[in-house]
Tab-separated table of C-alpha atoms and ligand atoms in Angstrom:
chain	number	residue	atom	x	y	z
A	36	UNK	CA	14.422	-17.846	-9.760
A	37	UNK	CA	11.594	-17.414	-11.748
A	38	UNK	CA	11.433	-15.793	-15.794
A	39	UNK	CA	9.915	-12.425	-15.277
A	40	UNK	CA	9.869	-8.621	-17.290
A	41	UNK	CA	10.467	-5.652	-15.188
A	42	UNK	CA	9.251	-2.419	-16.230
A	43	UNK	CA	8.997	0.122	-14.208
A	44	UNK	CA	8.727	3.945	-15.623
A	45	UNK	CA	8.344	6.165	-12.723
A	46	UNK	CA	10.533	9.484	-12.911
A	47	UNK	CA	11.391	9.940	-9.244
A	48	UNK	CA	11.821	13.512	-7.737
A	49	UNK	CA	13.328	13.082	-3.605
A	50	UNK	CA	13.593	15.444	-1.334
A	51	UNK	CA	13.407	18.649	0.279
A	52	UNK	CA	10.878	21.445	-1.740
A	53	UNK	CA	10.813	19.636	-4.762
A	54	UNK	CA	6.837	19.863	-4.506
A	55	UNK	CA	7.270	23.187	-5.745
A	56	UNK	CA	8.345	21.931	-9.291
A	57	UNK	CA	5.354	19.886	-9.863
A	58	UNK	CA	4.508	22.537	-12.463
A	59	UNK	CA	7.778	21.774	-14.533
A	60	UNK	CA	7.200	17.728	-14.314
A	61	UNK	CA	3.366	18.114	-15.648
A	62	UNK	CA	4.700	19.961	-18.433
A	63	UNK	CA	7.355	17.616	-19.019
A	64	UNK	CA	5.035	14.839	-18.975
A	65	UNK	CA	2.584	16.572	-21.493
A	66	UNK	CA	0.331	18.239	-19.267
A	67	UNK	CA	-2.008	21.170	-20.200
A	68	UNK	CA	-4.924	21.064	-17.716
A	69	UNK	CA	-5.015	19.358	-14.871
A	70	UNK	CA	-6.852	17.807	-12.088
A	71	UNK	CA	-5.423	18.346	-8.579
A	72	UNK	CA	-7.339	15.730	-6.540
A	73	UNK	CA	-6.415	15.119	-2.654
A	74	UNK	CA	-7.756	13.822	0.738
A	75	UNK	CA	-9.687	15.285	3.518
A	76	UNK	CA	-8.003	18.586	4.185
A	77	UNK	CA	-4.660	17.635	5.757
A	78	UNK	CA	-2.687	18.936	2.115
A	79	UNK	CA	-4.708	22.274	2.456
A	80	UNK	CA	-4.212	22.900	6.148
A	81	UNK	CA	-0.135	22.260	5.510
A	82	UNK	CA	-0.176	24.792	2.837
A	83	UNK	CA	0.985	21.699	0.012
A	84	UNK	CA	-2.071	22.703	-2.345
A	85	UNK	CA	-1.210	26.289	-2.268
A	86	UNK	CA	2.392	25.607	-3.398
A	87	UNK	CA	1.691	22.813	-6.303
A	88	UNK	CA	-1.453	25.404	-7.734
A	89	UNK	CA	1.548	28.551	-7.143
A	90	UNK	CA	4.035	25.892	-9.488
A	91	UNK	CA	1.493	24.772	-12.062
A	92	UNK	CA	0.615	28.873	-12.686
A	93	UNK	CA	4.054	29.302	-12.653
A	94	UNK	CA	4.101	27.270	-15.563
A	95	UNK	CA	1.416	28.606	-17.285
A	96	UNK	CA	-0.999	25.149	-16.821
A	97	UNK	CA	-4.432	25.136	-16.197
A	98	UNK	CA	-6.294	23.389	-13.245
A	99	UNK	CA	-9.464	22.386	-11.452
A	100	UNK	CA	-9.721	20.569	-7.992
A	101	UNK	CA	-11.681	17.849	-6.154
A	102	UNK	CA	-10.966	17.198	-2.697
A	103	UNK	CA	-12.881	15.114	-0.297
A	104	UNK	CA	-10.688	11.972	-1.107
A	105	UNK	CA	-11.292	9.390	2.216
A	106	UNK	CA	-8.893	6.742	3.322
A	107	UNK	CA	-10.336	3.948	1.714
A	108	UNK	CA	-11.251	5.667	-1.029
A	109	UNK	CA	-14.860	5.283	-2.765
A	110	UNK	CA	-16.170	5.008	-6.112
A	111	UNK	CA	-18.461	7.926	-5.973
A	112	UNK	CA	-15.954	10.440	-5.498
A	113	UNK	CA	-14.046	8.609	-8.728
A	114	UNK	CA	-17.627	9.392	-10.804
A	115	UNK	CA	-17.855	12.921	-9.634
A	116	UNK	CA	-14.056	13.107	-11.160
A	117	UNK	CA	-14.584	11.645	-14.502
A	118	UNK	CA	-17.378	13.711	-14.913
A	119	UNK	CA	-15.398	16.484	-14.013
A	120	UNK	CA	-12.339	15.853	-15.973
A	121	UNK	CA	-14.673	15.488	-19.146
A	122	UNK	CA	-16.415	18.184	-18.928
A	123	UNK	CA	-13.323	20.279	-18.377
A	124	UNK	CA	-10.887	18.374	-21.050
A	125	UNK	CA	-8.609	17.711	-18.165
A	126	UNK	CA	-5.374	15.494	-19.474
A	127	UNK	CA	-3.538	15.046	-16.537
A	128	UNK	CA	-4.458	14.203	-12.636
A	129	UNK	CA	-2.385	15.314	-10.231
A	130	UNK	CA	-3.021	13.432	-7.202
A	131	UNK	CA	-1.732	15.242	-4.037
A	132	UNK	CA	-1.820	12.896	-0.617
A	133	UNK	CA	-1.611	9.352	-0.024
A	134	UNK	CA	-2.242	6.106	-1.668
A	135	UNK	CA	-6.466	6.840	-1.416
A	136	UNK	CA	-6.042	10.248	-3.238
A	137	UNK	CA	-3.250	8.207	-5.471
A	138	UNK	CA	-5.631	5.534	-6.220
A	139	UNK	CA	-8.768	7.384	-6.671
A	140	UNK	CA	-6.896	9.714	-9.419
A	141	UNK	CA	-5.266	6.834	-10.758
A	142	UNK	CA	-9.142	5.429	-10.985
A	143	UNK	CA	-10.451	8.663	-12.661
A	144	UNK	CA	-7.662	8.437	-14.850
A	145	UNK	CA	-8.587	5.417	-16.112
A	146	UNK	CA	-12.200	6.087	-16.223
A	147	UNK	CA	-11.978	9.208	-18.044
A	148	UNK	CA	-11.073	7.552	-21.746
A	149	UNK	CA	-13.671	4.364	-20.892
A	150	UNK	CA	-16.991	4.521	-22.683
A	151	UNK	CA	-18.373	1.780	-19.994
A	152	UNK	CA	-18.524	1.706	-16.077
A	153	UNK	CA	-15.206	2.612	-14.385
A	154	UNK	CA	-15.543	-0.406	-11.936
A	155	UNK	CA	-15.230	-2.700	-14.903
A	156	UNK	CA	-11.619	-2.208	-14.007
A	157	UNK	CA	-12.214	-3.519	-10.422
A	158	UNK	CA	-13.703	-6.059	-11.586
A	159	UNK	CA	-11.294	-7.975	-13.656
A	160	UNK	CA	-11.125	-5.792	-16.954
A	161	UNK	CA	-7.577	-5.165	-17.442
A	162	UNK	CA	-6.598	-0.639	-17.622
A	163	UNK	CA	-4.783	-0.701	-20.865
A	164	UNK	CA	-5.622	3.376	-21.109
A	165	UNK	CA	-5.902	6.032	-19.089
A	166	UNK	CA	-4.574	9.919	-18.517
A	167	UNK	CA	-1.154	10.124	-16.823
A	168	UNK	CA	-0.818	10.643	-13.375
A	169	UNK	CA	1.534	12.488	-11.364
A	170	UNK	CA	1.812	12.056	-7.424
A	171	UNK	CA	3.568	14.786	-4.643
A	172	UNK	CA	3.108	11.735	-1.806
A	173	UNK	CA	2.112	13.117	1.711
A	174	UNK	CA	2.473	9.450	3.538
A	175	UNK	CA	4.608	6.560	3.329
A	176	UNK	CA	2.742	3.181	3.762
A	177	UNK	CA	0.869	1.964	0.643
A	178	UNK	CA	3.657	2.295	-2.568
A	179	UNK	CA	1.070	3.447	-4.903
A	180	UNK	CA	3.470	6.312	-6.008
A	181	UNK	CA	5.333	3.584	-7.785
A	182	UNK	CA	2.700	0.949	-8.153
A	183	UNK	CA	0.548	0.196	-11.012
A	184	UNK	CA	-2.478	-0.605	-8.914
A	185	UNK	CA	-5.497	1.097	-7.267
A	186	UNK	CA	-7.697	0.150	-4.726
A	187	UNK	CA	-11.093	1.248	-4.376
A	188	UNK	CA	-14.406	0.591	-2.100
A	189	UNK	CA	-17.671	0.441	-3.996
A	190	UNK	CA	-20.287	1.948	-1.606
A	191	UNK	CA	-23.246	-0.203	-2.550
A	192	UNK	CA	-21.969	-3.405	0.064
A	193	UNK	CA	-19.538	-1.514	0.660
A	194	UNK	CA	-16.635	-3.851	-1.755
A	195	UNK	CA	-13.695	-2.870	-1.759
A	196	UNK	CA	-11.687	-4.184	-4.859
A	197	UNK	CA	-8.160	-3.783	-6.775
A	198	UNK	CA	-7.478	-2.633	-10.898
A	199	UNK	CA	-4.362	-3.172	-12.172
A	200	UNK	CA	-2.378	-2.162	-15.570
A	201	UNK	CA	1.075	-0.620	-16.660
A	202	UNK	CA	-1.591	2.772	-17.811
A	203	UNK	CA	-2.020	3.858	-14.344
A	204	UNK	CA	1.509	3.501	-12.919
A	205	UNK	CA	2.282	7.411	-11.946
A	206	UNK	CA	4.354	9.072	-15.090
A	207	UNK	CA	6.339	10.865	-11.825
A	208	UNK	CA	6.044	10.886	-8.204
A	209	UNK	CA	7.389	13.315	-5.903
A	210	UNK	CA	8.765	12.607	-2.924
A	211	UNK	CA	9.827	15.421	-0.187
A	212	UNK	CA	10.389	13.915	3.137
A	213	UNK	CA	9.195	16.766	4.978
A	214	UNK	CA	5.660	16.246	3.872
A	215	UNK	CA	5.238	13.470	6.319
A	216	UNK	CA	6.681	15.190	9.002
A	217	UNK	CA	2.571	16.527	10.079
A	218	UNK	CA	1.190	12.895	10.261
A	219	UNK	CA	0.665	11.118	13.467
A	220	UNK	CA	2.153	9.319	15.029
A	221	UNK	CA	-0.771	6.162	14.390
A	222	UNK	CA	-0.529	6.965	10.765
A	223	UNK	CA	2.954	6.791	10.791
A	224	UNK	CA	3.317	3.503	12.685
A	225	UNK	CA	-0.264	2.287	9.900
A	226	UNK	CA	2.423	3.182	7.113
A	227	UNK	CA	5.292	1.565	8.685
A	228	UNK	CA	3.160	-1.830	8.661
A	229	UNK	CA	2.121	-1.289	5.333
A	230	UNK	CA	5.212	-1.307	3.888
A	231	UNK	CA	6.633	-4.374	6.217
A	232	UNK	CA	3.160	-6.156	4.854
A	233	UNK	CA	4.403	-5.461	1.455
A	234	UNK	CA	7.669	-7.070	1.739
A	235	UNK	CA	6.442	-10.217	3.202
A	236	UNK	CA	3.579	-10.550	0.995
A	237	UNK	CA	6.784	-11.109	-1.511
A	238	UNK	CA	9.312	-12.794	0.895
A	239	UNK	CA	6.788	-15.837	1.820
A	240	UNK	CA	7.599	-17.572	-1.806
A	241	UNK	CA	7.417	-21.113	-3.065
A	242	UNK	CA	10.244	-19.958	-5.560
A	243	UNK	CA	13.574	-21.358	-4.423
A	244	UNK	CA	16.940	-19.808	-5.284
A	245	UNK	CA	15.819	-16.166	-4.353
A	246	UNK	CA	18.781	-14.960	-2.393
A	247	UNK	CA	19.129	-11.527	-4.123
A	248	UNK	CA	15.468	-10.451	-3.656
A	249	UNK	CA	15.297	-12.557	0.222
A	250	UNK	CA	18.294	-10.263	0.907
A	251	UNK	CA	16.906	-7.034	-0.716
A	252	UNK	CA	13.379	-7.564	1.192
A	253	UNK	CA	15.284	-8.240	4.538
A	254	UNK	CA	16.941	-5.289	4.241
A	255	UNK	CA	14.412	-3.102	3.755
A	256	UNK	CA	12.755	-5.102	6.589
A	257	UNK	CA	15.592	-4.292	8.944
A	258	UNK	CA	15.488	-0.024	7.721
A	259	UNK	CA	12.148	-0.265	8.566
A	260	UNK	CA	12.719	-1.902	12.264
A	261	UNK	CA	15.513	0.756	12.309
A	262	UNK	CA	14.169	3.838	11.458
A	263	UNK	CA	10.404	3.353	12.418
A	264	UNK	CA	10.436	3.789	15.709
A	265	UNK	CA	12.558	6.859	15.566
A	266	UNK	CA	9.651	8.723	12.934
A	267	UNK	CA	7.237	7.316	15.409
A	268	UNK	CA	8.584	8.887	18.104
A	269	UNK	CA	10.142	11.912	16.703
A	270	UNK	CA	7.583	12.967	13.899
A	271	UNK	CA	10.331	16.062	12.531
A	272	UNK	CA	13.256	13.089	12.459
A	273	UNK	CA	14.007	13.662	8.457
A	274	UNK	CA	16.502	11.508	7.780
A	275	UNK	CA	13.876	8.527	9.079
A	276	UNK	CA	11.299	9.959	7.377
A	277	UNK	CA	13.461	9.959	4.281
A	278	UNK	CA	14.742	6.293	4.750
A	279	UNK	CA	11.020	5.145	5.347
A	280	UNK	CA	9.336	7.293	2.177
A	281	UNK	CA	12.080	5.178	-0.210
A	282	UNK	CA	11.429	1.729	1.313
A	283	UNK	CA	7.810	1.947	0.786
A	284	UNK	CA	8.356	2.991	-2.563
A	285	UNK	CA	11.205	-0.335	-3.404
A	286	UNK	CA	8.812	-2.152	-1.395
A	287	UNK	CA	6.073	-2.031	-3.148
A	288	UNK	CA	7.274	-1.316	-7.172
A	289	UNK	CA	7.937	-5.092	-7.141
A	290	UNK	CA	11.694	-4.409	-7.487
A	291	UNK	CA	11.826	-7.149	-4.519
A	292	UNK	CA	9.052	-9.296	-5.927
A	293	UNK	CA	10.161	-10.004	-9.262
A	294	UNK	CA	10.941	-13.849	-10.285
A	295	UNK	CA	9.418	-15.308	-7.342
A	296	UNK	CA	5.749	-15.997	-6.056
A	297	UNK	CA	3.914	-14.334	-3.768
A	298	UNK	CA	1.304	-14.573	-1.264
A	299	UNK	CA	-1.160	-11.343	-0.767
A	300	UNK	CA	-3.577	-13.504	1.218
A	301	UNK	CA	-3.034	-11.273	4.282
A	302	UNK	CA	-4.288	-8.465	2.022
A	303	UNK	CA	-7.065	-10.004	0.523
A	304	UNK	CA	-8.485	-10.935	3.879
A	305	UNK	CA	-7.179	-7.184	5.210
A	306	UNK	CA	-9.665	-5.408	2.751
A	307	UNK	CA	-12.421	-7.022	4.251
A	308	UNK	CA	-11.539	-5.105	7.853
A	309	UNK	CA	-11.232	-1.856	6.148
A	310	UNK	CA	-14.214	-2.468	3.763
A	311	UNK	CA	-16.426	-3.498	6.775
A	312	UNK	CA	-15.238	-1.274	9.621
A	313	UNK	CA	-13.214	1.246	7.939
A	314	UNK	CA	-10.006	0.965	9.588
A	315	UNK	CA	-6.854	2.094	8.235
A	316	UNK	CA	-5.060	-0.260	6.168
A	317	UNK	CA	-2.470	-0.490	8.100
A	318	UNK	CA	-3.756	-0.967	11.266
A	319	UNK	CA	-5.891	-4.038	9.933
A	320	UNK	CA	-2.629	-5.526	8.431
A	321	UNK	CA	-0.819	-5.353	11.890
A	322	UNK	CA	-4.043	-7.663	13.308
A	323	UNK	CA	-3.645	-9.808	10.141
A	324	UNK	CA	-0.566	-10.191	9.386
A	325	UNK	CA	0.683	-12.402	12.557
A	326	UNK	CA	-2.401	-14.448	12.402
A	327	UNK	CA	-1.931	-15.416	8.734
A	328	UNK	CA	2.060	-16.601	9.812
A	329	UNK	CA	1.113	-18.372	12.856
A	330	UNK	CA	-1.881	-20.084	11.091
A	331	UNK	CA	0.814	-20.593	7.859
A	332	UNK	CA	4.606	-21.400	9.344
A	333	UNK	CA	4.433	-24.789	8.999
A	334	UNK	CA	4.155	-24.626	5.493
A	335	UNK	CA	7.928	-23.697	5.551
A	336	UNK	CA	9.512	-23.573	8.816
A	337	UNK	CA	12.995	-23.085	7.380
A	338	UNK	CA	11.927	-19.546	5.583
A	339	UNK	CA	9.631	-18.557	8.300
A	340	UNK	CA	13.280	-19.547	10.707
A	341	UNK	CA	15.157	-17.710	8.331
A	342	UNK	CA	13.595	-14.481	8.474
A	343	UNK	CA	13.430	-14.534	12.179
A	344	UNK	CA	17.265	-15.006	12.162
A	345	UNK	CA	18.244	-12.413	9.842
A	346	UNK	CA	16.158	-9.501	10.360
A	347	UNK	CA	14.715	-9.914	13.762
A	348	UNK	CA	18.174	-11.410	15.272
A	349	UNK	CA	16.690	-14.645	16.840
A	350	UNK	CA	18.859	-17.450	17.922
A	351	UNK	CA	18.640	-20.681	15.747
A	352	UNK	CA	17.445	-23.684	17.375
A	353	UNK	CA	18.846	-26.484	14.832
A	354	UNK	CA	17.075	-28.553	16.990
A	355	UNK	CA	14.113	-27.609	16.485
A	356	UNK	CA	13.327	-24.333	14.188
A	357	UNK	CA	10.094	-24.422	14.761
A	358	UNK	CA	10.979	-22.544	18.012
A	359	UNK	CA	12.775	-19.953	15.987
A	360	UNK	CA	9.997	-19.274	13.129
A	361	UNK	CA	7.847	-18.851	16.691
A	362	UNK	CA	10.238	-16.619	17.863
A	363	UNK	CA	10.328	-14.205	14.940
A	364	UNK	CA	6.644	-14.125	14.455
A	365	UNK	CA	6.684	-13.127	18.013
A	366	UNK	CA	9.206	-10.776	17.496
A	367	UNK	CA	7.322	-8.744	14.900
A	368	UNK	CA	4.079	-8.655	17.270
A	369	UNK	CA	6.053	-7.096	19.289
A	370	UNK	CA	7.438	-4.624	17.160
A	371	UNK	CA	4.007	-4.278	16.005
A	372	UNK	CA	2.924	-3.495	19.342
A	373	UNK	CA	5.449	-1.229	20.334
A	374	UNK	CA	4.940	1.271	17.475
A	375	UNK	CA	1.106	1.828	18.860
A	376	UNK	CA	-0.417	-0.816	16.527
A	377	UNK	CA	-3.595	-3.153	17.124
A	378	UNK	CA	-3.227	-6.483	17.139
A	379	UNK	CA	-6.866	-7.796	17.994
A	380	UNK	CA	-10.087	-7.668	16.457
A	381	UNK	CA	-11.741	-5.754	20.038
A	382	UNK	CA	-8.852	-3.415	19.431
A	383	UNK	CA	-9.748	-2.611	15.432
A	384	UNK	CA	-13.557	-2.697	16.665
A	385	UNK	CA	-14.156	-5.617	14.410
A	386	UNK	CA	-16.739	-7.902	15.642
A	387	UNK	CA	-16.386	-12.284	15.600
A	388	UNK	CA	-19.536	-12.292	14.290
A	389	UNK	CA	-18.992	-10.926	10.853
A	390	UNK	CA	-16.568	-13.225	10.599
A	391	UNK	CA	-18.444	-15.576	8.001
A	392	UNK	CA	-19.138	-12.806	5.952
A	393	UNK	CA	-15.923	-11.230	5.323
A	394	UNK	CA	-14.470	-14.690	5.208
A	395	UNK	CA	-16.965	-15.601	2.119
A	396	UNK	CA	-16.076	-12.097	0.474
A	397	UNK	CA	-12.192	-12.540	1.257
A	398	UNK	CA	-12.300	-15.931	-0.888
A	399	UNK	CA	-15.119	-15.098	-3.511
A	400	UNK	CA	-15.865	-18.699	-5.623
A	401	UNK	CA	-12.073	-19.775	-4.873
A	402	UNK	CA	-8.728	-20.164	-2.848
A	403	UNK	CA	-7.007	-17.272	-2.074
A	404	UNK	CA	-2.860	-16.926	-1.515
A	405	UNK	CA	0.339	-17.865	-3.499
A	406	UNK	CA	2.758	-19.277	-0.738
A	407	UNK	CA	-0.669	-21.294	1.109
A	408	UNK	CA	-4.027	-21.543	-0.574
A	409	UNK	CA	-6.790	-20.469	1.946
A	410	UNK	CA	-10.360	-21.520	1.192
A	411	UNK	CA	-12.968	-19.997	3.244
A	412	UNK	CA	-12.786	-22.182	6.255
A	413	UNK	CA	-8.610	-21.254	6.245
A	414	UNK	CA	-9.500	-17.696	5.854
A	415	UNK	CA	-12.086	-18.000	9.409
A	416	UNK	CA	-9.891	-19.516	11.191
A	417	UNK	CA	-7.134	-16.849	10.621
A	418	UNK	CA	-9.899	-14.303	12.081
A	419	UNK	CA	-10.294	-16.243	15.015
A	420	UNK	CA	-6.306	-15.896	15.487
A	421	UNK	CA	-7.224	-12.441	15.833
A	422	UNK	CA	-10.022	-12.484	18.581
B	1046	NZQ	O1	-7.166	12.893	3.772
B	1046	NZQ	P1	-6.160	13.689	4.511
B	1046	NZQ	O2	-6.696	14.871	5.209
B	1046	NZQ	O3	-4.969	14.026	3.629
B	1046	NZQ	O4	-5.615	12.747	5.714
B	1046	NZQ	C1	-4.922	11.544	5.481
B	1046	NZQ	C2	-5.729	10.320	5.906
B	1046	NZQ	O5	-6.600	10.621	6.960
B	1046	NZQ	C3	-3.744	11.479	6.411
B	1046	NZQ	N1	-2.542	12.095	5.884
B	1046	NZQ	C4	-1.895	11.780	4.729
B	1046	NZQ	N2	-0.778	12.501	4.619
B	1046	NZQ	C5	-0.723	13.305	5.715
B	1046	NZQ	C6	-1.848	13.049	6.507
B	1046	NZQ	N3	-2.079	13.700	7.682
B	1046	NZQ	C7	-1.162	14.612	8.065
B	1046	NZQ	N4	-0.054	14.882	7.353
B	1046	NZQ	C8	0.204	14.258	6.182
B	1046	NZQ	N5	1.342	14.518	5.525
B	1046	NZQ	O6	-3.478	10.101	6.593
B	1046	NZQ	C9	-4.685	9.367	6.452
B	1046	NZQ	C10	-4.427	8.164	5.568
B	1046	NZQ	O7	-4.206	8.559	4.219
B	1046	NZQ	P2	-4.314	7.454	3.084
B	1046	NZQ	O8	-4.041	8.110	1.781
B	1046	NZQ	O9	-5.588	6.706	3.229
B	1046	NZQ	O10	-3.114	6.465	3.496
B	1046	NZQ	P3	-2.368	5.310	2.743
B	1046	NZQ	O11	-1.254	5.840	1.934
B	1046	NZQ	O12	-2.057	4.312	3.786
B	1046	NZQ	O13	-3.413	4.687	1.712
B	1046	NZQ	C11	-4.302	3.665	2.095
B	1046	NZQ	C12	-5.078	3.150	0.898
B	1046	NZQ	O14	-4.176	2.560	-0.059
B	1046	NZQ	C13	-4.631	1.235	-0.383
B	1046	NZQ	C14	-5.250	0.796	0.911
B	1046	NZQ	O15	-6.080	-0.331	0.744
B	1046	NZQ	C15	-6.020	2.032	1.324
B	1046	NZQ	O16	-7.239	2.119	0.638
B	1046	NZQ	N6	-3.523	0.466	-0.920
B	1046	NZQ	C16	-3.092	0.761	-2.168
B	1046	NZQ	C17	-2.083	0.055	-2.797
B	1046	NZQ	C18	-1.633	0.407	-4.168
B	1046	NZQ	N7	-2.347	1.268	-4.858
B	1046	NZQ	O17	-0.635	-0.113	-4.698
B	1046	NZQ	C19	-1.417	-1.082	-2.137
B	1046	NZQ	C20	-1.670	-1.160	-0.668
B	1046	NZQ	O18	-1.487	-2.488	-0.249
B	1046	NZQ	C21	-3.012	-0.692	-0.213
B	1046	NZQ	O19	-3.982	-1.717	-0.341
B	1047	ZN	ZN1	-0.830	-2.721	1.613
């Protein structure tokens, strides 16, 4: 295992109702006026925004709102909000949805005390300042309620790029269960990949002697091929949505990633599918994902063998494990596939010639990936995998 620091600051707030105390944690936190800033409309059709403005008034705190957030969220919507915020000496954004509304607050929020260009941050400025940020979390899939990243699309060539910094990790998140009981059954199963994508981008390490975090991500791995399926099929099941809303939060607050390397490659050549066609997230990771292992399992057949043992319960060949790290990448596919996902580019509507393109984009002037360095050529022929 690897040195590493582990700080992670989030105040946590699970379960049923508790949006309706979002008033008392904005106080706590130091809030006086706020920003409420959500998605397209799904938060104000469920009644949600009605309850968290009814709790901040309750508490005596002033707000203003900007909705409109899109999945994949985009930088002019993050202007529009800084300029708002100033103008209205907001000092605390209350983002109200999922990771896009999460990441575009957690944007404004670090554009709002920046004299330059917000996308400085998205492009390799480190956020050492922004306004605190509370979450109530409508979807479980991306871990941005507990992450201290954002990712945003620039509309001008449409780039879509990540900021990091410990400033824009949520001060508290909110988590109710029952909030994700209204999404579909696609977004469900887009989440559900998400958070899978999240563990592997940490369990595919170079770092040996990892058994405590190998065994924490497999777990987490196995709730998730557990309970899934059940929230997929039976959107009101709350004690799956409940299990699934807390693994994508350990998932993704690097609890399971710390003092090991990791890959993100799959991710890095994910946001060019939802920059280009604008896919969800997780539906592009479910195409991605299985390409990247097949094209990458030689690398380390043992781990790749390993995983398809433990969590997806194939038999080992000692023979020859290569037919077992086959196996579990097969395996997953199949899961994949049985919760509704793609797994094509014809089914994602991505087209084989763009492939170049994103390719270039997905590997800028360098290599991309921890576990395997990709360089361009790597990176196209992990598309093609997915034709
Ligand atoms: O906009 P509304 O109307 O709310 O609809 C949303 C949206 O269409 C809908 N939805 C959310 N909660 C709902 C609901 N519909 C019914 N009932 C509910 N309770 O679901 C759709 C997707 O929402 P979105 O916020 O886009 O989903 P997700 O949480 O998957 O976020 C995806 C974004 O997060 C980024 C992705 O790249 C993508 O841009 N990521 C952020 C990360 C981070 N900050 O740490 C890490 C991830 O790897 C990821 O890259
Ligand atoms: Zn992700």
């Amino acid at each position: 295992m690897d040195n590493f620091t582990f700080y992670s600051p989030t105040y946590f707030v699970f379960g049923k109702g508790e949006e309706n105390n979002a008033g008392h944690y904005v106080k706590r936190f130091g809030g006086t006026k706020v920003l409420i800033h959500y998605g397209g409309g799904s938060a104000v059709r469920s009644g949600l925004i009605g309850r968290v403005e009814k709790s901040l008034e309750e508490q005596g705190i002033l707000y203003v709102e900007l909705g409109g957030v899109k999945p994949n969220p985009r930088s002019g919507l993050v202007y529009e909000g800084i300029d708002l915020c100033r103008r209205e000496n907001v000092d605390f954004i209350l983002a109200v949805g999922g990771g896009s509304s999460i990441d575009s607050s957690k944007a404004i929020a670090a554009g709002v005390p920046y004299d330059g260009d917000f996308w400085d941050f998205y492009s390799g400025t480190p956020i050492t300042k922004a306004l605190p940020v509370g979450t109530v979390l409508t979807i479980a899939a991306a871990g941005s309620e507990g992450s201290g990243d954002s990712v945003i699309t620039r509309e001008e060539g449409m780039l879509k790029r990540g900021a990091s910094g410990e400033a824009i990790r949520p001060v508290f998140s909110i988590l109710n269960p029952e909030l994700t009981e209204t999404l579909p059954p696609y977004q469900t199963a887009c989440g559900i990949t998400d958070i899978m994508a999240h563990l592997f981008e940490r369990y595919f390490t170079n770092t040996k002697d990892v058994e405590t975090t190998d065994r924490m991500i497999e777990g987490l791995l196995l709730a998730m091929i557990n309970e899934g399926p059940k929230a997929v099929k039976e959107p009101g099941n709350y004690q799956a949505r409940a299990n699934i809303m807390w693994a994508g939060m350990m998932a993704h607050n690097n609890s399971c990633g710390v003092g090991r390397s990791q890959d993100w490659a799959s991710h890095g050549i994910e946001h060019e599918l939802s920059a280009k066609y604008d896919c969800a997230h997780g539906a592009g990771l479910a195409v991605v994902f299985p390409a990247w292992m097949k094209y990458n399992y030689k690398h380390d057949i043992m781990r790749f063998a390993q995983v398809a043992t433990r969590v997806w319960g194939c038999h080992m060949d000692f023979s020859n494990p290569e037919n077992t790290a086959l196996a579990g990448i097969e395996a997953f596919r199949n899961f994949l596939r049985g919760i509704g996902m793609p797994l094509t580019f014809e089914e994602l509507g991505a087209k084989e010639e763009d492939i170049p393109y994103m390719a270039d984009l997905a590997t800028g002037d360098g290599k991309i990936g921890g576990f395997v360095a990709l360089a361009k050529e790597d990176v196209e022929a992990i598309y093609r995998l997915c034709l």
